[in-house]
Each structure stands twice: as structure tokens, then as C-alpha cells.
Short mmCIF file of C-alpha atoms in Angstrom, two decimals:
data_model
loop_
_atom_site.label_atom_id
_atom_site.label_comp_id
_atom_site.label_asym_id
_atom_site.label_seq_id
_atom_site.Cartn_x
_atom_site.Cartn_y
_atom_site.Cartn_z
CA MET A 25 173.03 28.97 93.36
CA ALA A 26 173.29 25.79 94.08
CA GLY A 27 171.83 24.10 97.32
CA ARG A 28 173.64 21.26 99.63
CA LYS A 29 175.64 18.71 98.11
CA PRO A 30 173.60 16.19 96.26
CA GLU A 31 173.79 12.22 97.86
CA TRP A 32 174.91 10.99 94.34
CA LEU A 33 178.23 13.25 95.22
CA LYS A 34 179.35 11.35 98.14
CA ILE A 35 182.59 10.01 97.90
CA LYS A 36 184.17 6.65 98.90
CA LEU A 37 187.04 6.91 100.97
CA ASP A 38 189.77 4.48 100.10
CA THR A 39 193.08 4.18 102.78
CA GLY A 40 193.65 1.37 102.21
CA LYS A 41 197.03 -0.35 101.42
CA ASN A 42 197.27 0.96 97.57
CA PHE A 43 196.64 4.20 98.71
CA LYS A 44 199.22 4.54 101.32
CA GLU A 45 201.65 2.52 98.81
CA LEU A 46 201.16 5.00 96.17
CA LYS A 47 201.60 7.74 97.94
CA ASN A 48 204.64 7.34 99.57
CA MET A 49 206.01 6.37 96.18
CA MET A 50 205.29 9.87 95.52
CA ARG A 51 206.56 11.63 98.15
CA GLY A 52 210.16 9.02 97.98
CA GLN A 53 210.28 10.62 93.89
CA THR A 54 209.30 14.09 95.43
CA LEU A 55 206.27 13.78 92.58
CA HIS A 56 203.39 16.25 92.52
CA THR A 57 200.21 14.75 90.93
CA VAL A 58 197.24 16.52 90.28
CA CYS A 59 194.93 14.27 91.94
CA GLU A 60 196.45 15.49 95.49
CA GLU A 61 196.78 19.51 94.42
CA ALA A 62 193.53 19.78 92.68
CA ARG A 63 191.32 17.68 94.85
CA CYS A 64 190.41 15.55 93.08
CA PRO A 65 186.85 13.53 94.31
CA ASN A 66 187.81 10.71 92.25
CA LEU A 67 191.95 10.39 94.64
CA TYR A 68 191.08 7.49 97.15
CA GLU A 69 189.48 5.50 94.29
CA CYS A 70 192.10 5.48 91.64
CA TRP A 71 194.88 5.34 94.45
CA ALA A 72 193.36 2.34 95.34
CA ASN A 73 193.43 0.84 91.89
CA ARG A 74 197.62 2.25 91.58
CA THR A 75 196.61 4.44 88.95
CA ALA A 76 197.45 8.44 89.11
CA THR A 77 197.81 11.59 87.18
CA PHE A 78 201.46 12.85 87.49
CA MET A 79 201.47 16.84 87.41
CA ILE A 80 204.97 18.11 86.01
CA LEU A 81 206.49 21.58 86.21
CA GLY A 82 205.99 21.98 89.49
CA ASP A 83 203.67 22.60 91.84
CA THR A 84 203.00 26.73 91.09
CA CYS A 85 201.05 27.88 88.29
CA THR A 86 201.53 31.35 86.91
CA ARG A 87 197.53 31.39 85.99
CA ALA A 88 194.95 31.63 88.50
CA CYS A 89 192.06 29.81 86.93
CA ARG A 90 188.91 30.79 89.13
CA PHE A 91 187.49 26.60 89.33
CA CYS A 92 190.77 25.43 90.29
CA ALA A 93 193.02 24.97 93.64
CA VAL A 94 196.25 24.13 92.53
CA LYS A 95 198.88 26.82 93.89
CA THR A 96 199.63 29.78 92.29
CA GLY A 97 202.50 32.15 91.75
CA LEU A 98 205.72 32.68 89.87
CA PRO A 99 207.62 29.31 89.91
CA THR A 100 211.32 29.75 91.01
CA GLU A 101 212.92 26.66 89.40
CA LEU A 102 213.02 23.55 86.35
CA ASP A 103 213.54 20.49 87.76
CA LEU A 104 215.20 18.58 84.65
CA ALA A 105 215.69 15.42 86.02
CA GLU A 106 211.83 15.03 86.96
CA PRO A 107 210.58 13.41 83.86
CA GLU A 108 213.05 10.16 84.92
CA ARG A 109 211.55 10.29 88.23
CA VAL A 110 208.02 9.91 87.06
CA ALA A 111 209.21 6.68 84.52
CA GLU A 112 210.42 5.63 87.40
CA ALA A 113 207.58 5.58 89.48
CA THR A 114 205.41 4.39 86.08
CA GLU A 115 207.55 1.28 85.94
CA GLN A 116 207.52 0.78 89.29
CA MET A 117 203.24 1.20 89.53
CA GLY A 118 203.40 -1.36 86.50
CA LEU A 119 200.69 1.24 84.45
CA ARG A 120 199.49 0.18 81.17
CA HIS A 121 198.48 3.89 80.80
CA VAL A 122 199.74 6.99 82.49
CA VAL A 123 198.83 10.74 82.50
CA VAL A 124 201.28 13.21 82.03
CA THR A 125 199.61 17.03 82.74
CA SER A 126 201.24 20.36 84.48
CA VAL A 127 200.87 23.38 85.86
CA ALA A 128 200.35 26.24 83.68
CA ARG A 129 203.91 27.56 83.19
CA ASP A 130 203.99 30.92 81.12
CA ASP A 131 207.03 32.11 82.32
CA LEU A 132 209.09 29.23 80.39
CA ARG A 133 209.95 29.80 76.81
CA ASP A 134 208.37 26.85 75.79
CA GLY A 135 205.73 26.80 78.19
CA GLY A 136 207.24 22.96 79.57
CA ALA A 137 206.36 22.11 76.47
CA SER A 138 210.24 19.97 75.55
CA VAL A 139 209.68 18.79 79.38
CA PHE A 140 206.36 16.92 78.15
CA ALA A 141 208.22 15.78 75.06
CA GLU A 142 211.44 13.90 77.88
CA THR A 143 208.93 12.64 80.11
CA ILE A 144 207.01 10.85 77.13
CA ARG A 145 210.27 9.28 75.77
CA ALA A 146 211.60 9.05 79.24
CA ILE A 147 208.44 6.06 80.27
CA ARG A 148 208.84 4.53 76.68
CA ARG A 149 211.96 4.16 77.39
CA ARG A 150 211.25 2.20 81.03
CA THR A 151 207.85 0.62 80.05
CA PRO A 152 207.41 0.30 75.88
CA LEU A 153 204.42 -1.14 76.31
CA CYS A 154 202.43 1.70 78.98
CA SER A 155 200.52 4.72 76.98
CA VAL A 156 200.71 7.51 77.74
CA GLU A 157 198.40 10.85 77.47
CA VAL A 158 199.14 13.94 78.06
CA LEU A 159 196.95 17.12 79.21
CA ILE A 160 198.58 19.85 78.06
CA PRO A 161 198.05 23.69 78.46
CA ASP A 162 197.47 26.16 75.88
CA PHE A 163 201.10 27.51 75.28
CA LEU A 164 199.82 30.56 75.12
CA GLY A 165 199.13 29.90 71.23
CA ASP A 166 202.76 28.72 70.28
CA TRP A 167 202.58 25.54 67.72
CA GLU A 168 205.94 25.16 67.66
CA ALA A 169 206.05 24.05 71.22
CA LEU A 170 202.79 22.50 70.68
CA ARG A 171 204.99 20.15 67.80
CA VAL A 172 207.10 19.62 70.33
CA VAL A 173 205.11 17.52 72.08
CA MET A 174 203.24 16.17 68.96
CA ASP A 175 207.26 14.63 67.93
CA ALA A 176 207.40 12.55 71.06
CA LYS A 177 204.25 10.96 70.38
CA PRO A 178 202.02 10.55 72.51
CA ASP A 179 199.01 7.97 72.28
CA ILE A 180 196.56 10.59 73.75
CA LEU A 181 196.66 14.10 73.13
CA ASN A 182 194.62 15.93 75.65
CA HIS A 183 193.42 19.69 76.31
CA ASN A 184 190.54 20.76 78.24
CA VAL A 185 188.20 23.56 76.96
CA GLU A 186 186.70 23.42 80.65
CA THR A 187 183.47 25.27 79.81
CA VAL A 188 181.58 27.15 77.20
CA GLU A 189 182.16 30.18 75.37
CA ARG A 190 180.38 33.23 77.44
CA LEU A 191 181.67 31.94 80.06
CA SER A 192 185.38 31.08 79.42
CA ASP A 193 186.97 34.27 80.18
CA ARG A 194 185.49 34.36 83.41
CA VAL A 195 186.33 30.71 84.23
CA ARG A 196 189.69 30.53 83.10
CA SER A 197 192.48 32.92 83.53
CA LYS A 198 194.31 33.89 80.19
CA ALA A 199 192.97 30.87 78.24
CA LYS A 200 190.62 31.64 75.50
CA TYR A 201 187.61 29.98 74.32
CA ASP A 202 189.13 30.12 70.02
CA ARG A 203 192.85 28.92 71.33
CA THR A 204 191.88 26.02 72.80
CA MET A 205 190.10 24.86 70.19
CA ALA A 206 192.72 25.90 67.13
CA LEU A 207 195.28 24.19 69.21
CA LEU A 208 192.83 21.13 69.42
CA ALA A 209 192.48 21.75 65.45
CA GLU A 210 196.43 22.30 64.67
CA SER A 211 197.00 18.67 67.02
CA LYS A 212 194.87 16.76 64.62
CA ARG A 213 197.32 18.54 61.44
CA LEU A 214 200.24 17.68 63.03
CA ALA A 215 199.55 14.09 63.88
CA PRO A 216 196.22 12.86 62.26
CA SER A 217 196.45 9.38 63.76
CA ILE A 218 197.25 11.03 67.48
CA PRO A 219 193.34 11.09 68.99
CA THR A 220 191.92 14.01 70.98
CA LYS A 221 190.55 14.78 73.79
CA SER A 222 188.75 17.60 75.71
CA SER A 223 186.33 18.01 78.81
CA ILE A 224 183.49 20.35 80.27
CA MET A 225 183.43 21.03 83.13
CA ILE A 226 179.65 22.14 84.29
CA GLY A 227 177.72 23.54 86.46
CA VAL A 228 178.91 27.08 86.68
CA GLY A 229 175.95 28.93 84.90
CA GLU A 230 176.22 27.68 81.55
CA THR A 231 173.02 26.40 79.71
CA VAL A 232 172.16 22.68 78.26
CA ASP A 233 172.23 24.63 75.03
CA GLU A 234 175.73 26.18 75.53
CA ILE A 235 177.26 22.65 76.51
CA ILE A 236 175.80 21.32 73.04
CA ALA A 237 177.02 24.09 71.09
CA THR A 238 180.87 23.67 72.87
CA MET A 239 180.50 19.47 71.80
CA ASP A 240 179.27 20.55 68.23
CA ASP A 241 182.51 23.00 68.29
CA LEU A 242 185.04 20.19 69.83
CA ARG A 243 183.59 18.04 66.70
CA ARG A 244 184.44 20.59 64.21
CA VAL A 245 188.29 20.10 65.12
CA ASP A 246 187.73 16.37 65.00
CA VAL A 247 188.00 15.65 68.64
CA ASP A 248 187.81 12.24 69.16
CA ILE A 249 187.40 11.68 73.06
CA LEU A 250 184.73 14.10 75.46
CA THR A 251 184.50 14.08 79.34
CA ILE A 252 181.88 15.59 81.40
CA GLY A 253 182.02 16.43 84.93
CA GLN A 254 180.17 18.12 87.69
CA TYR A 255 182.18 21.38 89.19
CA LEU A 256 182.24 20.96 92.72
CA GLN A 257 183.88 24.26 94.66
CA PRO A 258 187.38 23.60 96.40
CA THR A 259 187.41 26.25 98.68
CA THR A 260 185.04 29.66 99.35
CA LYS A 261 187.06 31.44 96.97
CA HIS A 262 186.67 29.97 94.18
CA LEU A 263 183.42 29.78 91.88
CA LYS A 264 180.22 29.29 93.72
CA VAL A 265 178.34 26.21 91.80
CA GLU A 266 175.25 27.50 90.06
CA LYS A 267 173.46 24.12 89.20
CA TYR A 268 174.48 20.57 90.63
CA TYR A 269 173.40 18.62 87.53
CA HIS A 270 171.03 15.05 88.21
CA PRO A 271 172.73 11.41 86.68
CA ASP A 272 170.22 11.15 84.27
CA GLU A 273 170.73 14.88 82.73
CA PHE A 274 174.84 13.39 82.97
CA ALA A 275 173.09 10.28 81.06
CA GLU A 276 171.56 12.60 78.50
CA LEU A 277 174.32 14.54 77.54
CA LYS A 278 176.27 11.03 76.93
CA GLU A 279 174.11 10.46 74.55
CA ALA A 280 174.19 13.69 72.69
CA GLY A 281 178.01 13.47 72.33
CA LEU A 282 177.76 10.13 70.96
CA ALA A 283 175.50 11.37 68.47
CA ARG A 284 177.57 14.02 67.53
CA GLY A 285 180.47 11.61 66.69
CA PHE A 286 182.57 11.36 69.64
CA LYS A 287 184.47 7.83 69.95
CA HIS A 288 183.79 8.18 73.33
CA VAL A 289 182.25 9.78 75.41
CA GLU A 290 182.68 10.17 79.37
CA SER A 291 180.10 11.70 81.66
CA GLY A 292 178.98 11.69 85.17
CA PRO A 293 179.10 14.01 88.26
CA LEU A 294 182.35 12.62 89.04
CA VAL A 295 184.12 12.36 86.01
CA ARG A 296 187.20 14.30 85.78
CA SER A 297 189.55 14.61 82.70
CA SER A 298 191.47 11.32 83.48
CA TYR A 299 188.61 9.41 85.00
CA HIS A 300 189.03 5.60 83.73
CA ALA A 301 191.21 7.48 81.14
CA HIS A 302 192.36 3.88 80.13
CA GLU A 303 189.34 2.40 79.56
CA GLN A 304 188.17 5.56 77.31
CA VAL A 305 191.11 4.92 75.12
CA GLU A 306 190.10 1.30 74.35
CA SER A 307 186.54 2.32 74.26
CA ALA A 308 188.12 5.43 71.54
CA ALA A 309 189.85 1.96 69.95
CA GLU A 310 187.50 -0.17 69.34
CA SER A 311 184.79 2.75 68.03
CA GLN A 312 187.59 3.47 65.73
CA MET A 313 187.63 0.08 64.57
CA LYS A 314 184.33 -0.50 64.15
CA ALA A 315 184.07 2.64 61.86
CA GLN A 316 186.31 1.12 59.56
CA SER A 317 185.41 -2.43 58.60
#
């Protein structure tokens, strides 16, 4: 097991004016953010910069992944007015790029795909110049549900692999490594022009060779953007940290990812899937333009 948390994982707490305004706005709109529910270490930095990742479909997940702090159980309702409230908050915040994710809703026939699609459309109606990234669950392999999301034309389709193949069943609940790769491949088949993105969380017992193999698998299904971050144990009931990677090791993984053809790699101890999301989109677009010129 890993020892004490190293110095480079210290988090700057910024609870100034922007942070407080954004928190009040979220509560006023009765919206949830993955920033809070998953205890993201970048919450203070992102909220101080007036950026957030909205979490739709409620705050109760039907799965119980061993790394995730989001509440689990059986959801009791579906709020069909939620997409419009997310769009209104996006407009009020003046966002240029918004990330929309959700709890897993295996209790719903389409896994919540229709609500994702309506949220994309609602944001576009109110803020047409704002780009929209969706971080979706696997919909239990229902590609018709995936098609509903892709038909709404998000600017980025994100689905996280989370860990290496050997550890997938132990770390994730119900999600399957092969299904994740199949979803990312199907996303490209349905909409080849929409960039895809995935994230690896390290420090749960994987080897570097396994991380590299996961990169290769993601490139085989043409994933464009990769994020790599350090796993942090949210509570004593969750998986223990097996290793704290040094920033230099994250830099080496970034170079390995770029060498494999990802258009952008965000790699660092505090990196999470939506961290610096807008910058990731711009960097990937620049790489695409260079490749075409």
C-alpha cells in the first residue's frame, strides 16, 4: 500500500467570490455537480474560474464502483426539467465549454440517453457558441441509446475506461473493459467527425506496461483525447491507494500517449476527466489541423 500523501498532491483552497457565486447558483437551480458528489480535488480551482461539470439524472447511482464517492442506491425519480435548468445555469455562467455527465441509471430503459440529448439541445438553444462535452455511462451496451446521444451532436464524446483490463472487474461495477472499447468504437462509427475522449485512473495496482497497453487499446478504437490522473481514496470504504505516481512519471506517460497518436494528453497527479476540458478541446483541434496541413 502507498504511504502518506506526497507534497505534490496538496490542493489549493480558493473559496472567494466566484466560488461562492457558483455554489449559490447550483443550489438555486437544484443542480448537482460531479465536482461535489465525487469529491474532485480540483473543485476549488475550477469553481473559482467559473467552470463546472454538471451531473444530470439525479445524485444517486445504480452502480457501486469501488473508486467512486457518488451516492449509490435505487433512484426514485426522473426530473425532465433538468436539461433546461442546466442550460440556464450555463447561460448565466457565460461558459464557453460545458461538460455534462451523469450517474449510471441502469433502471431507465435508455439509461438516460434521451435526457443527455435534450440537455445538449437545451444548451445550444440558449448558448449556441458554447461547446458541449458529454461524459456518458456505457448504457449497458445499448447502441441505440448511444445513437440518441450522438444524434444530438455533442462537440466531444467522453467515456472513461478508468483502469487497465486486469483490474476492471475489481474497480468498476457492472462496467466491462471490452464494452468500453466497443462503445468508443461505435461512437466513431456513428459520428466520425466527433472527437472521442477517455480517462485512466492510476494508483490502484496496475503496472506501467498495463497502462501503455490500455493506451494502445484506446488508440485502436481511434480515441482522440486521453487524460491520466492519480487515484485518491475518497473514504476508508473505497479502494486503497497502491502507489502515488511522481509528476515526472506522469510526464513520461504523457509523452508515451502523444507518441501513440493521441491528439491531446492531459497527465498529472490531480488531473481528472474534465480538468482543463476547454484547453483539451482547443489543443486537440490544433493537432488535427496540423495533421491535415
